[in-house]
PDB file of C-alpha atoms and ligand atoms in Angstrom:
ATOM      1  CA  UNK A   1     -20.812  95.776  69.726  1.00 83.00           C
ATOM      2  CA  UNK A   2     -18.902  98.799  68.533  1.00 94.00           C
ATOM      3  CA  UNK A   3     -19.935 100.193  65.148  1.00 96.00           C
ATOM      4  CA  UNK A   4     -16.629 101.998  64.562  1.00 98.00           C
ATOM      5  CA  UNK A   5     -13.088 100.745  65.213  1.00 98.00           C
ATOM      6  CA  UNK A   6     -10.576 102.152  67.675  1.00 98.00           C
ATOM      7  CA  UNK A   7      -7.202 103.011  66.197  1.00 98.00           C
ATOM      8  CA  UNK A   8      -3.995 103.905  68.026  1.00 98.00           C
ATOM      9  CA  UNK A   9      -1.547 106.112  66.115  1.00 98.00           C
ATOM     10  CA  UNK A  10       1.756 105.811  67.918  1.00 98.00           C
ATOM     11  CA  UNK A  11       5.466 106.389  67.319  1.00 98.00           C
ATOM     12  CA  UNK A  12       8.403 108.349  68.655  1.00 98.00           C
ATOM     13  CA  UNK A  13       7.664 112.087  69.122  1.00 97.00           C
ATOM     14  CA  UNK A  14       8.109 113.833  65.766  1.00 98.00           C
ATOM     15  CA  UNK A  15       7.192 110.852  63.579  1.00 98.00           C
ATOM     16  CA  UNK A  16       3.878 112.459  62.612  1.00 98.00           C
ATOM     17  CA  UNK A  17       1.205 111.136  64.978  1.00 98.00           C
ATOM     18  CA  UNK A  18      -0.793 114.345  65.205  1.00 98.00           C
ATOM     19  CA  UNK A  19      -0.347 115.157  61.496  1.00 98.00           C
ATOM     20  CA  UNK A  20      -1.688 111.712  60.577  1.00 98.00           C
ATOM     21  CA  UNK A  21      -4.476 111.804  63.177  1.00 98.00           C
ATOM     22  CA  UNK A  22      -5.732 115.188  61.940  1.00 98.00           C
ATOM     23  CA  UNK A  23      -5.787 113.930  58.355  1.00 98.00           C
ATOM     24  CA  UNK A  24      -7.571 110.730  59.437  1.00 98.00           C
ATOM     25  CA  UNK A  25     -10.180 112.810  61.219  1.00 98.00           C
ATOM     26  CA  UNK A  26     -10.758 114.737  57.964  1.00 98.00           C
ATOM     27  CA  UNK A  27     -11.083 111.536  55.958  1.00 98.00           C
ATOM     28  CA  UNK A  28     -13.325 109.862  58.566  1.00 98.00           C
ATOM     29  CA  UNK A  29     -15.481 112.584  60.178  1.00 98.00           C
ATOM     30  CA  UNK A  30     -17.435 110.056  62.232  1.00 97.00           C
ATOM     31  CA  UNK A  31     -14.263 109.130  64.120  1.00 98.00           C
ATOM     32  CA  UNK A  32     -13.096 111.152  67.132  1.00 98.00           C
ATOM     33  CA  UNK A  33      -9.487 112.307  67.301  1.00 98.00           C
ATOM     34  CA  UNK A  34      -8.159 112.100  70.860  1.00 98.00           C
ATOM     35  CA  UNK A  35      -4.736 113.638  71.405  1.00 98.00           C
ATOM     36  CA  UNK A  36      -3.704 112.168  74.750  1.00 98.00           C
ATOM     37  CA  UNK A  37      -1.483 115.151  75.519  1.00 97.00           C
ATOM     38  CA  UNK A  38      -4.532 117.419  75.279  1.00 98.00           C
ATOM     39  CA  UNK A  39      -6.817 114.887  76.985  1.00 98.00           C
ATOM     40  CA  UNK A  40      -4.440 114.751  79.978  1.00 98.00           C
ATOM     41  CA  UNK A  41      -4.550 118.539  80.299  1.00 97.00           C
ATOM     42  CA  UNK A  42      -8.313 118.753  79.871  1.00 97.00           C
ATOM     43  CA  UNK A  43      -8.972 116.098  82.522  1.00 97.00           C
ATOM     44  CA  UNK A  44      -6.139 117.083  84.900  1.00 97.00           C
ATOM     45  CA  UNK A  45      -4.468 113.686  84.661  1.00 98.00           C
ATOM     46  CA  UNK A  46      -0.949 115.003  85.315  1.00 97.00           C
ATOM     47  CA  UNK A  47       1.074 113.150  87.930  1.00 97.00           C
ATOM     48  CA  UNK A  48       4.135 115.365  88.414  1.00 96.00           C
ATOM     49  CA  UNK A  49       6.927 116.566  86.161  1.00 94.00           C
ATOM     50  CA  UNK A  50      10.053 114.650  85.172  1.00 90.00           C
ATOM     51  CA  UNK A  51      12.783 117.314  85.346  1.00 87.00           C
ATOM     52  CA  UNK A  52      15.410 115.187  83.649  1.00 81.00           C
ATOM     53  CA  UNK A  53      13.218 114.360  80.649  1.00 79.00           C
ATOM     54  CA  UNK A  54      11.424 117.718  80.818  1.00 82.00           C
ATOM     55  CA  UNK A  55       8.092 115.983  80.392  1.00 87.00           C
ATOM     56  CA  UNK A  56       4.795 115.771  82.222  1.00 92.00           C
ATOM     57  CA  UNK A  57       4.095 112.459  83.942  1.00 96.00           C
ATOM     58  CA  UNK A  58       0.628 111.020  83.562  1.00 97.00           C
ATOM     59  CA  UNK A  59      -1.619 109.136  85.976  1.00 98.00           C
ATOM     60  CA  UNK A  60      -2.025 106.212  83.598  1.00 97.00           C
ATOM     61  CA  UNK A  61      -4.576 104.348  85.749  1.00 97.00           C
ATOM     62  CA  UNK A  62      -6.912 107.337  85.783  1.00 98.00           C
ATOM     63  CA  UNK A  63      -6.293 107.928  82.079  1.00 98.00           C
ATOM     64  CA  UNK A  64      -7.241 104.356  81.168  1.00 98.00           C
ATOM     65  CA  UNK A  65     -10.323 104.413  83.441  1.00 98.00           C
ATOM     66  CA  UNK A  66     -11.585 107.557  81.779  1.00 98.00           C
ATOM     67  CA  UNK A  67     -10.636 106.686  78.236  1.00 98.00           C
ATOM     68  CA  UNK A  68     -12.205 103.229  78.451  1.00 98.00           C
ATOM     69  CA  UNK A  69     -15.622 104.920  78.392  1.00 97.00           C
ATOM     70  CA  UNK A  70     -14.739 106.482  75.007  1.00 97.00           C
ATOM     71  CA  UNK A  71     -13.128 103.306  73.701  1.00 98.00           C
ATOM     72  CA  UNK A  72     -16.212 101.243  74.554  1.00 98.00           C
ATOM     73  CA  UNK A  73     -18.265 103.534  72.323  1.00 97.00           C
ATOM     74  CA  UNK A  74     -15.749 103.018  69.462  1.00 98.00           C
ATOM     75  CA  UNK A  75     -14.516 105.358  66.759  1.00 98.00           C
ATOM     76  CA  UNK A  76     -11.477 106.730  68.614  1.00 98.00           C
ATOM     77  CA  UNK A  77      -8.245 107.764  66.935  1.00 98.00           C
ATOM     78  CA  UNK A  78      -5.788 107.767  69.829  1.00 98.00           C
ATOM     79  CA  UNK A  79      -2.581 109.789  69.365  1.00 98.00           C
ATOM     80  CA  UNK A  80       0.130 109.040  71.919  1.00 98.00           C
ATOM     81  CA  UNK A  81       3.710 107.802  72.066  1.00 96.00           C
ATOM     82  CA  UNK A  82       2.729 105.267  74.759  1.00 95.00           C
ATOM     83  CA  UNK A  83       0.593 102.474  73.362  1.00 94.00           C
ATOM     84  CA  UNK A  84       0.743  99.538  75.770  1.00 95.00           C
ATOM     85  CA  UNK A  85      -1.639 100.743  78.479  1.00 97.00           C
ATOM     86  CA  UNK A  86      -4.952 100.520  76.596  1.00 97.00           C
ATOM     87  CA  UNK A  87      -7.224  97.467  77.003  1.00 97.00           C
ATOM     88  CA  UNK A  88      -6.302  95.022  74.249  1.00 97.00           C
ATOM     89  CA  UNK A  89      -9.909  93.966  73.701  1.00 97.00           C
ATOM     90  CA  UNK A  90     -10.889  97.537  72.773  1.00 98.00           C
ATOM     91  CA  UNK A  91      -8.128  98.194  70.238  1.00 98.00           C
ATOM     92  CA  UNK A  92      -8.576  97.187  66.600  1.00 98.00           C
ATOM     93  CA  UNK A  93      -5.501  98.657  64.887  1.00 98.00           C
ATOM     94  CA  UNK A  94      -2.147  99.963  66.119  1.00 98.00           C
ATOM     95  CA  UNK A  95      -0.291 102.131  63.612  1.00 98.00           C
ATOM     96  CA  UNK A  96       3.387 102.644  64.436  1.00 98.00           C
ATOM     97  CA  UNK A  97       4.899 105.522  62.474  1.00 98.00           C
ATOM     98  CA  UNK A  98       8.584 105.337  61.590  1.00 98.00           C
ATOM     99  CA  UNK A  99      10.865 108.137  60.431  1.00 98.00           C
ATOM    100  CA  UNK A 100      14.457 108.044  59.185  1.00 98.00           C
ATOM    101  CA  UNK A 101      17.018 109.328  61.662  1.00 97.00           C
ATOM    102  CA  UNK A 102      18.059 112.372  59.641  1.00 97.00           C
ATOM    103  CA  UNK A 103      14.471 113.539  59.120  1.00 98.00           C
ATOM    104  CA  UNK A 104      13.563 112.957  62.753  1.00 98.00           C
ATOM    105  CA  UNK A 105      16.712 114.832  63.747  1.00 97.00           C
ATOM    106  CA  UNK A 106      15.556 117.888  61.763  1.00 97.00           C
ATOM    107  CA  UNK A 107      11.974 117.713  63.081  1.00 97.00           C
ATOM    108  CA  UNK A 108      13.048 117.416  66.719  1.00 97.00           C
ATOM    109  CA  UNK A 109      15.667 120.176  66.360  1.00 96.00           C
ATOM    110  CA  UNK A 110      12.781 122.546  65.631  1.00 96.00           C
ATOM    111  CA  UNK A 111      11.228 121.659  68.989  1.00 94.00           C
ATOM    112  CA  UNK A 112      14.229 122.879  70.960  1.00 91.00           C
ATOM    113  CA  UNK A 113      14.051 119.918  73.327  1.00 91.00           C
ATOM    114  CA  UNK A 114      16.778 119.719  75.991  1.00 89.00           C
ATOM    115  CA  UNK A 115      19.725 117.648  74.753  1.00 90.00           C
ATOM    116  CA  UNK A 116      18.825 114.564  76.826  1.00 90.00           C
ATOM    117  CA  UNK A 117      15.210 114.498  75.677  1.00 92.00           C
ATOM    118  CA  UNK A 118      16.342 115.020  72.087  1.00 94.00           C
ATOM    119  CA  UNK A 119      18.852 112.164  72.178  1.00 95.00           C
ATOM    120  CA  UNK A 120      16.495 109.829  74.082  1.00 95.00           C
ATOM    121  CA  UNK A 121      13.930 110.210  71.310  1.00 96.00           C
ATOM    122  CA  UNK A 122      16.460 109.673  68.508  1.00 97.00           C
ATOM    123  CA  UNK A 123      17.790 106.555  70.304  1.00 97.00           C
ATOM    124  CA  UNK A 124      14.264 105.288  70.908  1.00 97.00           C
ATOM    125  CA  UNK A 125      13.489 105.511  67.175  1.00 97.00           C
ATOM    126  CA  UNK A 126      16.734 103.791  66.173  1.00 97.00           C
ATOM    127  CA  UNK A 127      16.133 101.001  68.708  1.00 97.00           C
ATOM    128  CA  UNK A 128      12.500 100.546  67.582  1.00 97.00           C
ATOM    129  CA  UNK A 129      11.322 100.842  71.191  1.00 97.00           C
ATOM    130  CA  UNK A 130       7.722 101.786  70.384  1.00 98.00           C
ATOM    131  CA  UNK A 131       7.381  99.239  67.576  1.00 98.00           C
ATOM    132  CA  UNK A 132       8.563  96.468  69.914  1.00 98.00           C
ATOM    133  CA  UNK A 133       6.295  97.737  72.666  1.00 97.00           C
ATOM    134  CA  UNK A 134       3.289  97.603  70.300  1.00 98.00           C
ATOM    135  CA  UNK A 135       4.131  94.102  69.098  1.00 98.00           C
ATOM    136  CA  UNK A 136       4.519  92.849  72.676  1.00 97.00           C
ATOM    137  CA  UNK A 137       1.281  94.450  73.876  1.00 97.00           C
ATOM    138  CA  UNK A 138      -1.109  93.563  71.025  1.00 98.00           C
ATOM    139  CA  UNK A 139      -1.686  90.734  68.592  1.00 98.00           C
ATOM    140  CA  UNK A 140       1.094  91.432  66.029  1.00 96.00           C
ATOM    141  CA  UNK A 141      -1.528  91.013  63.302  1.00 97.00           C
ATOM    142  CA  UNK A 142      -3.168  94.299  64.284  1.00 98.00           C
ATOM    143  CA  UNK A 143       0.135  96.199  64.499  1.00 98.00           C
ATOM    144  CA  UNK A 144       1.273  97.906  61.284  1.00 98.00           C
ATOM    145  CA  UNK A 145       4.527  99.771  60.796  1.00 98.00           C
ATOM    146  CA  UNK A 146       4.311 102.680  58.335  1.00 98.00           C
ATOM    147  CA  UNK A 147       6.983 105.028  57.008  1.00 98.00           C
ATOM    148  CA  UNK A 148       6.354 108.689  57.728  1.00 98.00           C
ATOM    149  CA  UNK A 149       9.174 110.472  55.944  1.00 98.00           C
ATOM    150  CA  UNK A 150       7.326 112.775  53.574  1.00 98.00           C
ATOM    151  CA  UNK A 151       3.880 114.052  52.621  1.00 98.00           C
ATOM    152  CA  UNK A 152       3.307 111.282  50.088  1.00 98.00           C
ATOM    153  CA  UNK A 153       3.877 108.732  52.863  1.00 98.00           C
ATOM    154  CA  UNK A 154       1.410 110.564  55.072  1.00 98.00           C
ATOM    155  CA  UNK A 155      -1.309 110.699  52.423  1.00 98.00           C
ATOM    156  CA  UNK A 156      -0.932 107.063  51.356  1.00 98.00           C
ATOM    157  CA  UNK A 157      -0.796 105.915  54.986  1.00 98.00           C
ATOM    158  CA  UNK A 158      -4.032 107.741  55.803  1.00 98.00           C
ATOM    159  CA  UNK A 159      -5.793 106.388  52.745  1.00 98.00           C
ATOM    160  CA  UNK A 160      -4.674 102.884  53.627  1.00 98.00           C
ATOM    161  CA  UNK A 161      -5.978 103.289  57.180  1.00 98.00           C
ATOM    162  CA  UNK A 162      -9.270 104.705  55.875  1.00 98.00           C
ATOM    163  CA  UNK A 163      -9.706 101.664  53.571  1.00 98.00           C
ATOM    164  CA  UNK A 164      -8.947  99.351  56.465  1.00 98.00           C
ATOM    165  CA  UNK A 165     -11.561 101.139  58.633  1.00 98.00           C
ATOM    166  CA  UNK A 166     -14.211 100.871  55.895  1.00 98.00           C
ATOM    167  CA  UNK A 167     -13.587  97.131  55.687  1.00 98.00           C
ATOM    168  CA  UNK A 168     -13.704  96.814  59.484  1.00 98.00           C
ATOM    169  CA  UNK A 169     -17.117  98.502  59.501  1.00 97.00           C
ATOM    170  CA  UNK A 170     -18.436  96.075  56.841  1.00 97.00           C
ATOM    171  CA  UNK A 171     -16.975  93.052  58.652  1.00 96.00           C
ATOM    172  CA  UNK A 172     -18.477  94.124  61.981  1.00 95.00           C
ATOM    173  CA  UNK A 173     -21.903  95.180  60.734  1.00 92.00           C
ATOM    174  CA  UNK A 174     -24.328  93.106  62.791  1.00 82.00           C
ATOM    175  CA  UNK A 175     -27.290  94.045  60.556  1.00 81.00           C
ATOM    176  CA  UNK A 176     -25.627  92.753  57.399  1.00 71.00           C
TER     177      UNK A 176
HETATM  178  N1  ADP B   1       5.080 112.234  56.837  1.00 90.39           N
HETATM  179  C1  ADP B   1       5.487 113.494  57.036  1.00 90.39           C
HETATM  180  N2  ADP B   1       5.961 114.214  56.007  1.00 90.39           N
HETATM  181  C2  ADP B   1       6.394 115.474  56.181  1.00 90.39           C
HETATM  182  N3  ADP B   1       6.412 116.119  57.383  1.00 90.39           N
HETATM  183  C3  ADP B   1       5.930 115.451  58.434  1.00 90.39           C
HETATM  184  C4  ADP B   1       5.444 114.117  58.340  1.00 90.39           C
HETATM  185  N4  ADP B   1       5.050 113.709  59.558  1.00 90.39           N
HETATM  186  C5  ADP B   1       5.269 114.749  60.380  1.00 90.39           C
HETATM  187  N5  ADP B   1       5.791 115.777  59.731  1.00 90.39           N
HETATM  188  C6  ADP B   1       6.193 117.082  60.304  1.00 90.39           C
HETATM  189  O1  ADP B   1       6.988 116.790  61.438  1.00 90.39           O
HETATM  190  C7  ADP B   1       6.645 117.618  62.538  1.00 90.39           C
HETATM  191  C8  ADP B   1       6.183 116.741  63.710  1.00 90.39           C
HETATM  192  O2  ADP B   1       4.960 116.108  63.344  1.00 90.39           O
HETATM  193  P1  ADP B   1       3.863 115.758  64.426  1.00 90.39           P
HETATM  194  O3  ADP B   1       2.671 115.250  63.694  1.00 90.39           O
HETATM  195  O4  ADP B   1       3.667 116.893  65.383  1.00 90.39           O
HETATM  196  O5  ADP B   1       4.578 114.542  65.191  1.00 90.39           O
HETATM  197  P2  ADP B   1       4.151 113.817  66.564  1.00 90.39           P
HETATM  198  O6  ADP B   1       2.682 114.078  66.762  1.00 90.39           O
HETATM  199  O7  ADP B   1       4.456 112.373  66.304  1.00 90.39           O
HETATM  200  O8  ADP B   1       5.027 114.388  67.634  1.00 90.39           O
HETATM  201  C9  ADP B   1       5.569 118.574  62.027  1.00 90.39           C
HETATM  202  O9  ADP B   1       6.197 119.765  61.620  1.00 90.39           O
HETATM  203  C10 ADP B   1       4.997 117.862  60.824  1.00 90.39           C
HETATM  204  O10 ADP B   1       4.511 118.755  59.859  1.00 90.39           O
END
């Protein structure tokens, strides 16, 4: 049995996954923050480059094989815009961050993405692609949608997730 939960923090690029994950790591030092973008680089899990989208493709089978070892131990905060590939039995909470179009527009403008990548991400957020993906891939009861428009949202979201994790630990304490 895992002693700590595994949490996915997902959402369209720019919605605040890494900002939230870093704050969660501060609030819950026993948890391990895993940025999949960095994890892919560190473990050489790249599988080519998509010129049109200007993004690195990932060998998802290898990624899941490797990450399953971490997930089985528990206590992972997974930060990635793809959420559906992880084993359902090892995921306890899926947080989908949502940002208003105008704010996301400003945040992505700062990244200087190529026009297609920029518009694909804005469209994806408007069409709720990642939220729907999460709800189709996991029990909808473990999927929560949280606004990430400003700093107050971020702080209250992280405190809510921390409270949830504390309760999970109590509920799953085999010695209790
Ligand atoms: N809730 C929020 N309130 C204010 N700024 C935010 C919020 N979430 C993200 N940001 C800002 O938006 C930008 C993108 O955030 P980031 O965490 O890198 O997004 P992601 O990891 O989803 O791509 C950063 O400059 C970050 O400071």
